[in-house]
PDB file of C-alpha atoms in Angstrom:
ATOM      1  CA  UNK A   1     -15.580 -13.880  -2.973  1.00 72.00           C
ATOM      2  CA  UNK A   2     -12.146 -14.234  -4.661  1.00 82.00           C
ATOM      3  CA  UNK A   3     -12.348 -17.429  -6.345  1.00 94.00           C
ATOM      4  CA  UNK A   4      -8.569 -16.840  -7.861  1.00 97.00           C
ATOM      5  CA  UNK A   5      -6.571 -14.739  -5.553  1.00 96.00           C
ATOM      6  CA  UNK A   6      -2.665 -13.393  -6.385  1.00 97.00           C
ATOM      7  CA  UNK A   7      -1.307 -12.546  -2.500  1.00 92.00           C
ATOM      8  CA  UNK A   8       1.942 -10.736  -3.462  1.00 95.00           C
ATOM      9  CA  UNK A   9       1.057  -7.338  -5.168  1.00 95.00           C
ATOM     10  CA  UNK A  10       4.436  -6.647  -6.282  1.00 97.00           C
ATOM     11  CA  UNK A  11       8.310  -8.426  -7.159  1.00 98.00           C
ATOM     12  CA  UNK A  12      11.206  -6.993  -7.667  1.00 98.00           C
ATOM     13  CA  UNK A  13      13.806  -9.305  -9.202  1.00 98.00           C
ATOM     14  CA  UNK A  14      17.928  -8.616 -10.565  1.00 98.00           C
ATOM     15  CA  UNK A  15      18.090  -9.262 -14.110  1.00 98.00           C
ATOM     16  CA  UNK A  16      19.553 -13.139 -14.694  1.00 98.00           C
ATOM     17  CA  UNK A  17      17.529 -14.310 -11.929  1.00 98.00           C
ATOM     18  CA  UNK A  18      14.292 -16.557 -11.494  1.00 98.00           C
ATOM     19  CA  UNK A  19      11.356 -14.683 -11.052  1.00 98.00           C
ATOM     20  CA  UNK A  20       8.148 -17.048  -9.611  1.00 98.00           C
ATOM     21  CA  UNK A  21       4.702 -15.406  -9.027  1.00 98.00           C
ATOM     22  CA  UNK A  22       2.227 -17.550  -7.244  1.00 98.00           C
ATOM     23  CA  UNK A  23      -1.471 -17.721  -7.558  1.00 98.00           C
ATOM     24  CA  UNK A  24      -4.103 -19.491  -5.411  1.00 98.00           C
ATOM     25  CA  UNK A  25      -7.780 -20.812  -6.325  1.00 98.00           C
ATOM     26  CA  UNK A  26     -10.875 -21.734  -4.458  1.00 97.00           C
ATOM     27  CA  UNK A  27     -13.064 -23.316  -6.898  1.00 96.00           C
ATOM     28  CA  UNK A  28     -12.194 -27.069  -7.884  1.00 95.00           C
ATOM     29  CA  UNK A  29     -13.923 -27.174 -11.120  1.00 95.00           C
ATOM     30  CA  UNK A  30     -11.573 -24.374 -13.046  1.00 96.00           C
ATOM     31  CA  UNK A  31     -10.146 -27.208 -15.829  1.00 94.00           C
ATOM     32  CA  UNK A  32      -7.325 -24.494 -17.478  1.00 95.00           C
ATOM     33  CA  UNK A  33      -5.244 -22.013 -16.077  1.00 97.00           C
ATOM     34  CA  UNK A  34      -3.732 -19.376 -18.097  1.00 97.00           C
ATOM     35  CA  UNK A  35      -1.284 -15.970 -17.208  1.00 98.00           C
ATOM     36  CA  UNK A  36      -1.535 -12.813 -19.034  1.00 98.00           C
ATOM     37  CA  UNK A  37       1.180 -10.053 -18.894  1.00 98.00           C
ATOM     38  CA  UNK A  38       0.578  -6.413 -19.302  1.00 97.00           C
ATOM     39  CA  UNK A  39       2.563  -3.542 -19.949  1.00 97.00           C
ATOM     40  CA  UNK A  40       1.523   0.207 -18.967  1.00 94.00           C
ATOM     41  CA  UNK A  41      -1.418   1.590 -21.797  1.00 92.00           C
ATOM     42  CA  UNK A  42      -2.014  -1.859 -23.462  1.00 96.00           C
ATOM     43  CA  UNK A  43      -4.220  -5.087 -23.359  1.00 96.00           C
ATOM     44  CA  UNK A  44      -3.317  -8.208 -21.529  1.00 97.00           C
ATOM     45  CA  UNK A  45      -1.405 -10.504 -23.734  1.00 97.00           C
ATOM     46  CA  UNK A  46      -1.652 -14.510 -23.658  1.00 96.00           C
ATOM     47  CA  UNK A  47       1.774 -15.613 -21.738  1.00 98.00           C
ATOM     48  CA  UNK A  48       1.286 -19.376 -21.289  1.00 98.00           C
ATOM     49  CA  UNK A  49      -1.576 -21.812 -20.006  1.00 97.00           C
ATOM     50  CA  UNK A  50      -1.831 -24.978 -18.484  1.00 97.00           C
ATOM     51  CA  UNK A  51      -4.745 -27.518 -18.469  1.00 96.00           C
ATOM     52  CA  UNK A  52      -5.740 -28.877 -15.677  1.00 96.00           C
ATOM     53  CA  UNK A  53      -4.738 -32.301 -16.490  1.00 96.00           C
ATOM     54  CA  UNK A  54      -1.292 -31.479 -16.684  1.00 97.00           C
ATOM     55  CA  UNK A  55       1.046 -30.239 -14.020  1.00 96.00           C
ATOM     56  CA  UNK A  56       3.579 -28.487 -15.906  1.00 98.00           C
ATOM     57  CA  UNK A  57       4.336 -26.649 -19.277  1.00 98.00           C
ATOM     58  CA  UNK A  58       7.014 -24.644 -20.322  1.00 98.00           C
ATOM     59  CA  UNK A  59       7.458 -22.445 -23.151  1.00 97.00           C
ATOM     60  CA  UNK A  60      11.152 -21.409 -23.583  1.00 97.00           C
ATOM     61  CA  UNK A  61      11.841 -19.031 -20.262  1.00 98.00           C
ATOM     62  CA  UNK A  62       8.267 -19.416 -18.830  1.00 98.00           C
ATOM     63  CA  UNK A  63       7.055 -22.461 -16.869  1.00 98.00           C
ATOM     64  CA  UNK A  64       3.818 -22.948 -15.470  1.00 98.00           C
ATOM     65  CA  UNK A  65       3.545 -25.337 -12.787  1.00 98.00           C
ATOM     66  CA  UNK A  66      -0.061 -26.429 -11.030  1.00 98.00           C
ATOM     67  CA  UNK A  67      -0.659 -28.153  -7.673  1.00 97.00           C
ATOM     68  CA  UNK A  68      -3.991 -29.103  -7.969  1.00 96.00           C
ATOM     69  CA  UNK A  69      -4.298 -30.762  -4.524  1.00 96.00           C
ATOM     70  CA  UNK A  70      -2.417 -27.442  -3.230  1.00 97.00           C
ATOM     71  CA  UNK A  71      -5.185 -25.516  -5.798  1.00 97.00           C
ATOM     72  CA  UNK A  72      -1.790 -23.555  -6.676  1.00 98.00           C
ATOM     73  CA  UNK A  73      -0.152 -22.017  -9.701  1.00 97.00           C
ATOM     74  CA  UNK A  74       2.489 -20.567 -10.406  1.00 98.00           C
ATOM     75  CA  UNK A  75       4.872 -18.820 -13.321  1.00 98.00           C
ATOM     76  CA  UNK A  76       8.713 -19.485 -13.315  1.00 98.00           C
ATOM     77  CA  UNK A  77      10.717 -17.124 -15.759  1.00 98.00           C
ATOM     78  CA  UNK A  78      14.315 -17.586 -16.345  1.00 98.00           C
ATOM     79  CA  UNK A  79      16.105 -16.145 -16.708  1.00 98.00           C
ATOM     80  CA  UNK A  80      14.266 -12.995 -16.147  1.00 98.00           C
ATOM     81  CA  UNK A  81      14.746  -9.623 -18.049  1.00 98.00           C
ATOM     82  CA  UNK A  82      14.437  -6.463 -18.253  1.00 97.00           C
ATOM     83  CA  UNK A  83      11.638  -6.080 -20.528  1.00 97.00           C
ATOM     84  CA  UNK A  84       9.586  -8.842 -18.322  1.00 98.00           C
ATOM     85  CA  UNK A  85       8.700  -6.402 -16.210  1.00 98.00           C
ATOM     86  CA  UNK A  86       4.849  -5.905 -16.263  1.00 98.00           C
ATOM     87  CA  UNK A  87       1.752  -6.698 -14.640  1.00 97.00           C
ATOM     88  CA  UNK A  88       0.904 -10.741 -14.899  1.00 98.00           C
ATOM     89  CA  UNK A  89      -2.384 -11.639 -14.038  1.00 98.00           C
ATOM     90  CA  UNK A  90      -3.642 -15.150 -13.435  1.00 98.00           C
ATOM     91  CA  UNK A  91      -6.615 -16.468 -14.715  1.00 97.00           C
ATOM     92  CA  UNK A  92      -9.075 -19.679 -14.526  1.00 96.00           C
ATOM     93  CA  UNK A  93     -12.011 -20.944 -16.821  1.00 94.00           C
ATOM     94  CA  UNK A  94     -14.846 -23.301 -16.093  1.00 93.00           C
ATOM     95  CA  UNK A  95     -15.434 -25.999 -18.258  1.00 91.00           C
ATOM     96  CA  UNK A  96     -17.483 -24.700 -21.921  1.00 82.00           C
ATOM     97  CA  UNK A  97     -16.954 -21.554 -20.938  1.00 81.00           C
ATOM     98  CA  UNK A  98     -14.031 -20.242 -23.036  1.00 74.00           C
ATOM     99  CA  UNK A  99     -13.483 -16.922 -23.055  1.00 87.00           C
ATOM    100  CA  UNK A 100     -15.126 -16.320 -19.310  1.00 93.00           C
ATOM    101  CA  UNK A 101     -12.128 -15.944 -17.565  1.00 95.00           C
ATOM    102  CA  UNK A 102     -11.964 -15.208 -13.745  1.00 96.00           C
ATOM    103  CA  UNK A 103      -8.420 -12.807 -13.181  1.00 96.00           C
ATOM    104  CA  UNK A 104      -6.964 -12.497 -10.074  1.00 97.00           C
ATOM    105  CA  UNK A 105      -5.643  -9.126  -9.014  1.00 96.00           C
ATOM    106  CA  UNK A 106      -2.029  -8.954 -10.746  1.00 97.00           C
ATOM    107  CA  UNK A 107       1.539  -9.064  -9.959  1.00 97.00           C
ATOM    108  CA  UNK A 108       3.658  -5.830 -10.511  1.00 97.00           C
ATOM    109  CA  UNK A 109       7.000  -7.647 -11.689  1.00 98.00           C
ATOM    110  CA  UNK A 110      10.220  -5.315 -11.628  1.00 98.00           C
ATOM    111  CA  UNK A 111      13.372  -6.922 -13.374  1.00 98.00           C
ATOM    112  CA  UNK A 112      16.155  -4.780 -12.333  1.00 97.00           C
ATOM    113  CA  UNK A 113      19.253  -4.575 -14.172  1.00 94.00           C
TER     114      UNK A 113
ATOM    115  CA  UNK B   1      -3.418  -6.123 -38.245  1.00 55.00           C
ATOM    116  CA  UNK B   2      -5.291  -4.177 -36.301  1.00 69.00           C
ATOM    117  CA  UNK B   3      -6.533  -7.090 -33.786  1.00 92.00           C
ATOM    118  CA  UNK B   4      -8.859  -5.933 -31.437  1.00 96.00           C
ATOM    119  CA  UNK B   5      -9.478  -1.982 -31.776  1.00 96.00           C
ATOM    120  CA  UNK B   6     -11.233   0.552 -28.939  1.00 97.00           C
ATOM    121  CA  UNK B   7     -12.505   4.064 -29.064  1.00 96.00           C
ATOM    122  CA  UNK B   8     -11.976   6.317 -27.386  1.00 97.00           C
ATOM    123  CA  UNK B   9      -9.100   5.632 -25.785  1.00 96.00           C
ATOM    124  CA  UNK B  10      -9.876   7.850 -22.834  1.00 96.00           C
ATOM    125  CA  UNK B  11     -13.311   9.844 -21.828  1.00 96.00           C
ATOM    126  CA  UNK B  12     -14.380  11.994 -19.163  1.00 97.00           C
ATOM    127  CA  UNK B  13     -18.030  11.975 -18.357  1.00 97.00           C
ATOM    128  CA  UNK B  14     -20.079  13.853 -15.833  1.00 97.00           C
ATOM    129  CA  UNK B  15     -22.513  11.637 -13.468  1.00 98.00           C
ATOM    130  CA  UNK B  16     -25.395  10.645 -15.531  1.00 97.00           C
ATOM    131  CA  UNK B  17     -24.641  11.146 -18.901  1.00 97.00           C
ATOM    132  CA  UNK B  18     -24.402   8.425 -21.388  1.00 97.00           C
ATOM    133  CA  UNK B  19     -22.012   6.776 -23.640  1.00 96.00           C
ATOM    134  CA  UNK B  20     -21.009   3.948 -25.546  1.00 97.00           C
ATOM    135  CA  UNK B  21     -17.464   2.348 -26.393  1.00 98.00           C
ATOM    136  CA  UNK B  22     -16.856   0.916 -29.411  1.00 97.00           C
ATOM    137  CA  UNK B  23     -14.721  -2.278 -29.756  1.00 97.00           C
ATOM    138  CA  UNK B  24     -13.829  -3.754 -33.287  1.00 97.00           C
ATOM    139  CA  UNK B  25     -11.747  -6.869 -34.777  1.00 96.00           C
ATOM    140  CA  UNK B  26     -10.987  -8.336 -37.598  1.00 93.00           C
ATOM    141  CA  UNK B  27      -9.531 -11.267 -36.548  1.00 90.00           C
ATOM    142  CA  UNK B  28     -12.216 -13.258 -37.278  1.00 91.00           C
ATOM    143  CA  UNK B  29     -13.578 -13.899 -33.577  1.00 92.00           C
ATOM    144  CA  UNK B  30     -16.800 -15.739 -32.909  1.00 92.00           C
ATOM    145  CA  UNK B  31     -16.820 -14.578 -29.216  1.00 95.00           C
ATOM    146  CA  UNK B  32     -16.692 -11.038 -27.499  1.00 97.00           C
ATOM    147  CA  UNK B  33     -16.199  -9.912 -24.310  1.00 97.00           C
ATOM    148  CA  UNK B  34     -16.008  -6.886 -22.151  1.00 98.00           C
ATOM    149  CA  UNK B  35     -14.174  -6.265 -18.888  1.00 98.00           C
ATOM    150  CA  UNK B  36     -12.994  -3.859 -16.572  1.00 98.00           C
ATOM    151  CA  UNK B  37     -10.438  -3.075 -14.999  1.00 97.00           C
ATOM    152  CA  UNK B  38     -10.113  -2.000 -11.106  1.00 94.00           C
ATOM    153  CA  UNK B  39      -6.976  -1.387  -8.922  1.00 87.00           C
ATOM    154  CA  UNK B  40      -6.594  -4.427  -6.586  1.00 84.00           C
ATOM    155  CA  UNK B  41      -9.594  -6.574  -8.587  1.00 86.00           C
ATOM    156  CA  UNK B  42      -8.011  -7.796 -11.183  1.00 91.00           C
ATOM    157  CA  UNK B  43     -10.305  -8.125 -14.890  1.00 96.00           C
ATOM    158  CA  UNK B  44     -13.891  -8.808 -13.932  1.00 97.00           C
ATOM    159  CA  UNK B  45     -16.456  -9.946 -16.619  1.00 97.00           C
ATOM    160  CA  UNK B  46     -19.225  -7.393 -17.673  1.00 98.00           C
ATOM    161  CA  UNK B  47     -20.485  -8.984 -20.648  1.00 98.00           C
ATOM    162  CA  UNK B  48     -20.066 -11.228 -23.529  1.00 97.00           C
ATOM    163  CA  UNK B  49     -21.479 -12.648 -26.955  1.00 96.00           C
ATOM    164  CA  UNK B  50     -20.831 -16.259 -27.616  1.00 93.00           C
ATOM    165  CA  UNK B  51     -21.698 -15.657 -31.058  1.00 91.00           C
ATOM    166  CA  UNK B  52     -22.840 -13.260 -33.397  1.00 91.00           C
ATOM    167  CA  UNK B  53     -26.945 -12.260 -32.387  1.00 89.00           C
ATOM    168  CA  UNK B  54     -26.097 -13.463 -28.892  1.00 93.00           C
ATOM    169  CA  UNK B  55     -25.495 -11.919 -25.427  1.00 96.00           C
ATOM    170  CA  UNK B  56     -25.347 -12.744 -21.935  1.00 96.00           C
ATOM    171  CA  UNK B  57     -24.218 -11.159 -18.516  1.00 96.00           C
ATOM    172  CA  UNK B  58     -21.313 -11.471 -16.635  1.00 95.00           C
ATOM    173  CA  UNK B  59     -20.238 -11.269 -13.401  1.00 94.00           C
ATOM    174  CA  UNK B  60     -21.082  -7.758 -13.182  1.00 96.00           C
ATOM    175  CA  UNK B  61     -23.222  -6.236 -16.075  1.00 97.00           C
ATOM    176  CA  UNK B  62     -25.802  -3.994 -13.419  1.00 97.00           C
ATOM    177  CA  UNK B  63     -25.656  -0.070 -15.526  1.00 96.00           C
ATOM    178  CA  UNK B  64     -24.196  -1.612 -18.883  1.00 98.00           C
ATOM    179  CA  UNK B  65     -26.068  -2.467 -21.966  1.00 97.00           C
ATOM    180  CA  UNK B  66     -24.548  -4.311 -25.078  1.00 98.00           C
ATOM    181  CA  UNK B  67     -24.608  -4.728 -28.805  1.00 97.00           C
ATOM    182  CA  UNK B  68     -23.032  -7.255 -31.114  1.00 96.00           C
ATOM    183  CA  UNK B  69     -23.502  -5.339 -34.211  1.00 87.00           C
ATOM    184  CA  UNK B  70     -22.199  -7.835 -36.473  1.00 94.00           C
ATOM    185  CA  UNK B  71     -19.810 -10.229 -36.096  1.00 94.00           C
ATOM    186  CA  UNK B  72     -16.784  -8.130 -36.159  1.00 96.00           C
ATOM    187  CA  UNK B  73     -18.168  -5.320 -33.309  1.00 97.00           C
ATOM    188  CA  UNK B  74     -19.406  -5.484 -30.305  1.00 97.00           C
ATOM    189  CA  UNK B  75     -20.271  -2.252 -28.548  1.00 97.00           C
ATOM    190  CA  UNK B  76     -20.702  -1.042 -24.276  1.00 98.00           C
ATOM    191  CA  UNK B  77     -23.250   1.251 -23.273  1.00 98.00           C
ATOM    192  CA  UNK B  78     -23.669   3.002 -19.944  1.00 97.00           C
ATOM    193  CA  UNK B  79     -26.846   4.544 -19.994  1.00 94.00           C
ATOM    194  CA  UNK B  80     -26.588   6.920 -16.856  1.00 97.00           C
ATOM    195  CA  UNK B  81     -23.058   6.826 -15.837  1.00 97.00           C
ATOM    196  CA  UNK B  82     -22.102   7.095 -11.969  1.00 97.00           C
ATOM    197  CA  UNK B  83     -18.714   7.417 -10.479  1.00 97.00           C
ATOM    198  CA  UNK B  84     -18.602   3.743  -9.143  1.00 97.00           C
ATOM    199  CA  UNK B  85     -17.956   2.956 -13.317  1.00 98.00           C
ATOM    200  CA  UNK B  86     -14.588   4.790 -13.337  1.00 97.00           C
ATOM    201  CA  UNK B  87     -12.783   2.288 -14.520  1.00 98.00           C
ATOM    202  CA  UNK B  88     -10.362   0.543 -17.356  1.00 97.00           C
ATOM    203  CA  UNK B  89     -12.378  -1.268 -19.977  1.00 98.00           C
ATOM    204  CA  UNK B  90     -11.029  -4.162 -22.349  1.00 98.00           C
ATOM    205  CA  UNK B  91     -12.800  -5.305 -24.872  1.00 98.00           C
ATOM    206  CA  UNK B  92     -11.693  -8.751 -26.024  1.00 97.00           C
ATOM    207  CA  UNK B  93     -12.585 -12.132 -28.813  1.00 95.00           C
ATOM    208  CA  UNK B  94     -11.840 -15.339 -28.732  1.00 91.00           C
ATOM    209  CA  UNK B  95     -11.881 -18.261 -31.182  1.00 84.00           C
ATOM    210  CA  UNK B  96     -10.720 -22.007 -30.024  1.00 77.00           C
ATOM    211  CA  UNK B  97      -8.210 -19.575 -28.753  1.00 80.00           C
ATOM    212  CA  UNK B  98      -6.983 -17.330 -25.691  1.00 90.00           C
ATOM    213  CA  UNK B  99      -8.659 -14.042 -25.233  1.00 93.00           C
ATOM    214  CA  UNK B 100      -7.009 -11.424 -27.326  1.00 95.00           C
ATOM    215  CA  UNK B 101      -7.511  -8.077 -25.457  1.00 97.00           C
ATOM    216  CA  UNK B 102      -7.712  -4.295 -26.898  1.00 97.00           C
ATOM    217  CA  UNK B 103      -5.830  -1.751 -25.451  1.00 97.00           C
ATOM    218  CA  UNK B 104      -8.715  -0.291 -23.605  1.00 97.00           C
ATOM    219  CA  UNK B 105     -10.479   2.506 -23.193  1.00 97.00           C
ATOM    220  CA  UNK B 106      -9.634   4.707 -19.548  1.00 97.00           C
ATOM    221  CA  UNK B 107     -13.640   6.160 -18.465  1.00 97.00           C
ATOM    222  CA  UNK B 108     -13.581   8.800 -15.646  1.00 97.00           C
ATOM    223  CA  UNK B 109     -16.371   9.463 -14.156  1.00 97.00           C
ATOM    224  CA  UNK B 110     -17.469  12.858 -12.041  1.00 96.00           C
TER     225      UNK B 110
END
């Protein structure tokens, strides 16, 4: 049972553009929502989070926006680049449960020039 | 700054045998965590330590065995490995603060 589900495997974007990838949860209780990107041979690296209390933060090109009665996320990058392309992966925490993260499956993101 | 350090960074192991992956930071971390990585599953949770002398399971800890050696390592065993634990693993800490992830160790399986 998926409890944080990403539906579109893969995006392929022109360079300049808006890139948004969209991710879905089941379980109502999740109180902060973070996104990861990862590059080819490496870790997952912190992007941006949102709590869920809040329906919006941005942090110079990347904007996370949450739809809690929708029980929808999603990451808005402009204008995208090159070097944004990577895997992002959503993920959701409980409450008191920090570093327990449930992922969903990733987004390949290709930023063409 | 080293962050959050894994060895090996790949392995090959026949069905059965045993081995353990080493995960190191120095970043101060009061929580650890392993996970792997599967195509199409995203990161799933094996197992973690809250705190140093502490661990619990995850979502899926059946064949693995930890040990949070001190507070800066915290080290994966698989006992009697099987091909179903071909996989990516991450080790990761935390502190008031997101997970900051290793760059993993690639385990094949035969």
């Amino acid at each position: 049972d998926q409890q944080v589900k990403q539906n579109s495997p893969s995006l392929s974007v022109q360079e300049g553009r808006i890139s948004i990838l969209n991710c879905d949860y089941t379980n109502s209780m999740f109180d902060y929502f973070l996104w990861y990107k990862k590059y080819p041979a490496e870790g997952p690296t912190f992007l941006i989070s949102i709590s869920s209390i809040k329906d919006k933060n941005e942090d110079g090109r990347f904007t996370v926006f949450l739809n809690k009665s929708a029980k929808h996320l999603s990451l808005h990058i402009v204008p995208s680049q090159p070097g944004d392309s990577a895997v992002y992966f959503c993920a959701a925490k409980l409450p008191a449960s920090y570093g327990k993260l449930t992922f969903g499956q990733g987004t390949i993101l290709t930023v063409h020039p | 700054n080293a962050g959050v350090t894994q060895t090996p960074k790949f392995q090959v192991l026949k069905t059965g045998q045993s081995m353990t992956l080493q995960c190191a930071q120095d970043m101060n971390h009061n929580s650890m965590y392993w996970y792997r990585q599967d195509p199409g599953m995203g990161l799933r949770l094996i197992y973690y330590s809250a705190s140093e002398g502490t661990t619990d399971k995850g979502e899926v800890p059946n064949g693995y065995n930890v040990s949070r050696l001190n507070k800066r390592e915290f080290s994966l065993r698989l006992e009697s490995a099987a091909p179903s634990q071909t996989s990516v693993y991450f080790c990761a800490g935390a502190s008031n603060s997101p997970l900051h992830f290793g760059n993993g160790t690639r385990l094949t399986v035969t």
